[in-house]
Amino acid sequence: MHTQRAHRLRHLLTYVYTPLFLVLAVLFGVWASGGPPSPWALAGLAILFAVLALLALAVHSALHHRHRDHGGPRH
């Protein structure tokens, strides 16, 4: 039972953070294209959030495949 709750929490976090990181990556990327802050600093932040979004997607994919391989219900 504890394992199922932990698994659901991980899924919830990936569903929340993946879109958040993608939105932040796009926003910082757009902001880096012009504006008062240093474009290099903002581009670095955009890249950081893009990498975090990719990592969140990788974790979600791994959790989905692991859950599916163990006979759990599909989401």
XYZ file of N, CA and C in Angstrom:
225
model
N 0.826 -1.185 0.000
C 0.000 0.000 0.000
C 0.878 1.260 0.000
N 1.922 1.252 0.808
C 2.840 2.399 0.852
C 3.490 2.613 -0.508
N 3.806 1.533 -1.189
C 4.433 1.628 -2.503
C 3.486 2.267 -3.510
N 2.207 1.930 -3.440
C 1.238 2.523 -4.354
C 1.094 4.020 -4.122
N 1.090 4.447 -2.861
C 0.983 5.878 -2.570
C 2.208 6.627 -3.077
N 3.383 6.043 -2.872
C 4.613 6.673 -3.358
C 4.599 6.749 -4.876
N 4.118 5.700 -5.520
C 4.047 5.672 -6.981
C 3.083 6.743 -7.490
N 1.931 6.880 -6.854
C 0.959 7.899 -7.263
C 1.514 9.299 -7.052
N 2.244 9.495 -5.962
C 2.847 10.800 -5.704
C 3.866 11.143 -6.784
N 4.683 10.182 -7.171
C 5.661 10.423 -8.241
C 4.959 10.792 -9.537
N 3.890 10.085 -9.854
C 3.131 10.415 -11.068
C 2.558 11.819 -10.980
N 1.997 12.167 -9.840
C 1.429 13.501 -9.661
C 2.499 14.573 -9.841
N 3.659 14.352 -9.253
C 4.736 15.332 -9.368
C 5.209 15.476 -10.808
N 5.287 14.377 -11.547
C 5.713 14.493 -12.944
C 4.648 15.194 -13.775
N 3.371 14.966 -13.463
C 2.310 15.658 -14.196
C 2.306 17.150 -13.900
N 2.720 17.538 -12.709
C 2.747 18.949 -12.336
C 4.006 19.631 -12.855
N 5.157 19.014 -12.619
C 6.419 19.684 -12.913
C 6.799 19.675 -14.389
N 6.417 18.672 -15.134
C 6.770 18.640 -16.550
C 6.197 19.850 -17.294
N 4.892 20.113 -17.209
C 4.383 21.308 -17.904
C 4.951 22.604 -17.331
N 5.166 22.642 -16.011
C 5.730 23.842 -15.398
C 7.112 24.139 -15.966
N 7.957 23.134 -16.035
C 9.305 23.331 -16.571
C 9.258 23.726 -18.044
N 8.352 23.131 -18.798
C 8.243 23.490 -20.217
C 7.800 24.942 -20.387
N 6.822 25.355 -19.602
C 6.348 26.739 -19.687
C 7.451 27.708 -19.288
N 8.155 27.401 -18.204
C 9.239 28.279 -17.776
C 10.366 28.327 -18.803
N 10.667 27.202 -19.432
C 11.705 27.193 -20.468
C 11.309 28.104 -21.630
N 10.048 28.033 -22.048
C 9.581 28.882 -23.140
C 9.588 30.352 -22.727
N 9.104 30.641 -21.523
C 9.063 32.028 -21.066
C 10.460 32.639 -20.968
N 11.393 31.909 -20.380
C 12.748 32.434 -20.285
C 13.405 32.533 -21.656
N 13.078 31.612 -22.543
C 13.609 31.687 -23.899
C 13.112 32.911 -24.633
N 11.826 33.214 -24.483
C 11.254 34.410 -25.115
C 11.842 35.667 -24.485
N 11.981 35.650 -23.174
C 12.541 36.791 -22.462
C 13.991 37.022 -22.865
N 14.710 35.959 -23.149
C 16.121 36.067 -23.542
C 16.274 36.694 -24.929
N 15.233 36.612 -25.740
C 15.337 37.152 -27.095
C 15.370 38.674 -27.120
N 15.030 39.307 -26.028
C 15.115 40.769 -25.959
C 14.570 41.272 -24.645
N 15.241 42.231 -24.056
C 14.790 42.796 -22.792
C 15.974 43.239 -21.958
N 15.700 43.867 -20.821
C 16.757 44.424 -19.991
C 17.742 43.414 -19.393
N 17.308 42.256 -18.891
C 18.287 41.331 -18.317
C 19.228 40.776 -19.387
N 20.328 40.270 -18.935
C 21.311 39.705 -19.850
C 20.708 38.536 -20.625
N 20.782 38.588 -21.951
C 20.250 37.469 -22.741
C 20.959 36.151 -22.436
N 22.234 36.203 -22.108
C 22.975 34.970 -21.810
C 22.477 34.330 -20.520
N 22.201 35.138 -19.509
C 21.696 34.600 -18.247
C 20.317 33.975 -18.440
N 19.469 34.665 -19.185
C 18.129 34.131 -19.415
C 18.161 32.897 -20.304
N 19.035 32.890 -21.276
C 19.169 31.700 -22.128
C 19.649 30.515 -21.293
N 20.560 30.789 -20.364
C 21.025 29.723 -19.471
C 19.894 29.168 -18.620
N 19.032 30.057 -18.111
C 17.874 29.607 -17.342
C 16.905 28.817 -18.215
N 16.697 29.277 -19.436
C 15.806 28.559 -20.351
C 16.344 27.152 -20.620
N 17.643 27.027 -20.815
C 18.248 25.721 -21.055
C 18.117 24.844 -19.811
N 18.349 25.434 -18.638
C 18.221 24.681 -17.389
C 16.817 24.115 -17.238
N 15.787 24.951 -17.461
C 14.418 24.470 -17.318
C 14.058 23.461 -18.409
N 14.608 23.613 -19.589
C 14.364 22.622 -20.643
C 14.956 21.275 -20.255
N 16.151 21.288 -19.682
C 16.784 20.041 -19.226
C 15.959 19.416 -18.096
N 15.488 20.243 -17.161
C 14.647 19.725 -16.078
C 13.353 19.132 -16.619
N 12.781 19.763 -17.627
C 11.559 19.216 -18.239
C 11.842 17.875 -18.891
N 12.970 17.755 -19.572
C 13.322 16.473 -20.190
C 13.556 15.397 -19.135
N 14.197 15.765 -18.034
C 14.402 14.800 -16.949
C 13.069 14.371 -16.339
N 12.157 15.312 -16.165
C 10.838 14.974 -15.627
C 10.094 14.042 -16.583
N 10.210 14.290 -17.879
C 9.588 13.391 -18.861
C 10.216 12.003 -18.823
N 11.524 11.940 -18.657
C 12.210 10.648 -18.576
C 11.770 9.872 -17.341
N 11.640 10.572 -16.213
C 11.179 9.912 -14.982
C 9.748 9.424 -15.161
N 8.909 10.253 -15.760
C 7.526 9.842 -15.993
C 7.459 8.615 -16.889
N 8.243 8.619 -17.948
C 8.260 7.481 -18.865
C 8.745 6.219 -18.160
N 9.799 6.344 -17.368
C 10.321 5.185 -16.646
C 9.300 4.655 -15.648
N 8.628 5.563 -14.934
C 7.606 5.136 -13.982
C 6.441 4.462 -14.687
N 6.049 5.012 -15.837
C 4.941 4.429 -16.587
C 5.286 3.017 -17.054
N 6.482 2.848 -17.608
C 6.887 1.520 -18.087
C 7.057 0.547 -16.930
N 7.605 1.017 -15.835
C 7.793 0.148 -14.671
C 6.453 -0.289 -14.118
N 5.520 0.647 -14.025
C 4.195 0.341 -13.503
C 3.461 -0.632 -14.439
N 3.590 -0.400 -15.735
C 2.944 -1.269 -16.716
C 3.538 -2.674 -16.693
N 4.870 -2.766 -16.536
C 5.530 -4.070 -16.513
C 5.156 -4.886 -15.286
N 4.765 -4.211 -14.205
C 4.391 -4.914 -12.974
C 2.904 -5.203 -12.906
N 2.196 -4.974 -13.986
C 0.784 -5.350 -14.052
C -0.177 -4.364 -13.448
N 0.244 -3.131 -13.256
C -0.638 -2.111 -12.696
C -1.586 -1.577 -13.753
N -2.579 -0.835 -13.327
C -3.504 -0.237 -14.300
C -2.821 0.829 -15.125
N -3.225 0.937 -16.370
C -2.632 1.940 -17.266
C -3.296 3.278 -17.044
N -2.492 4.358 -17.206
C -3.013 5.729 -17.060
C -2.977 6.410 -18.390
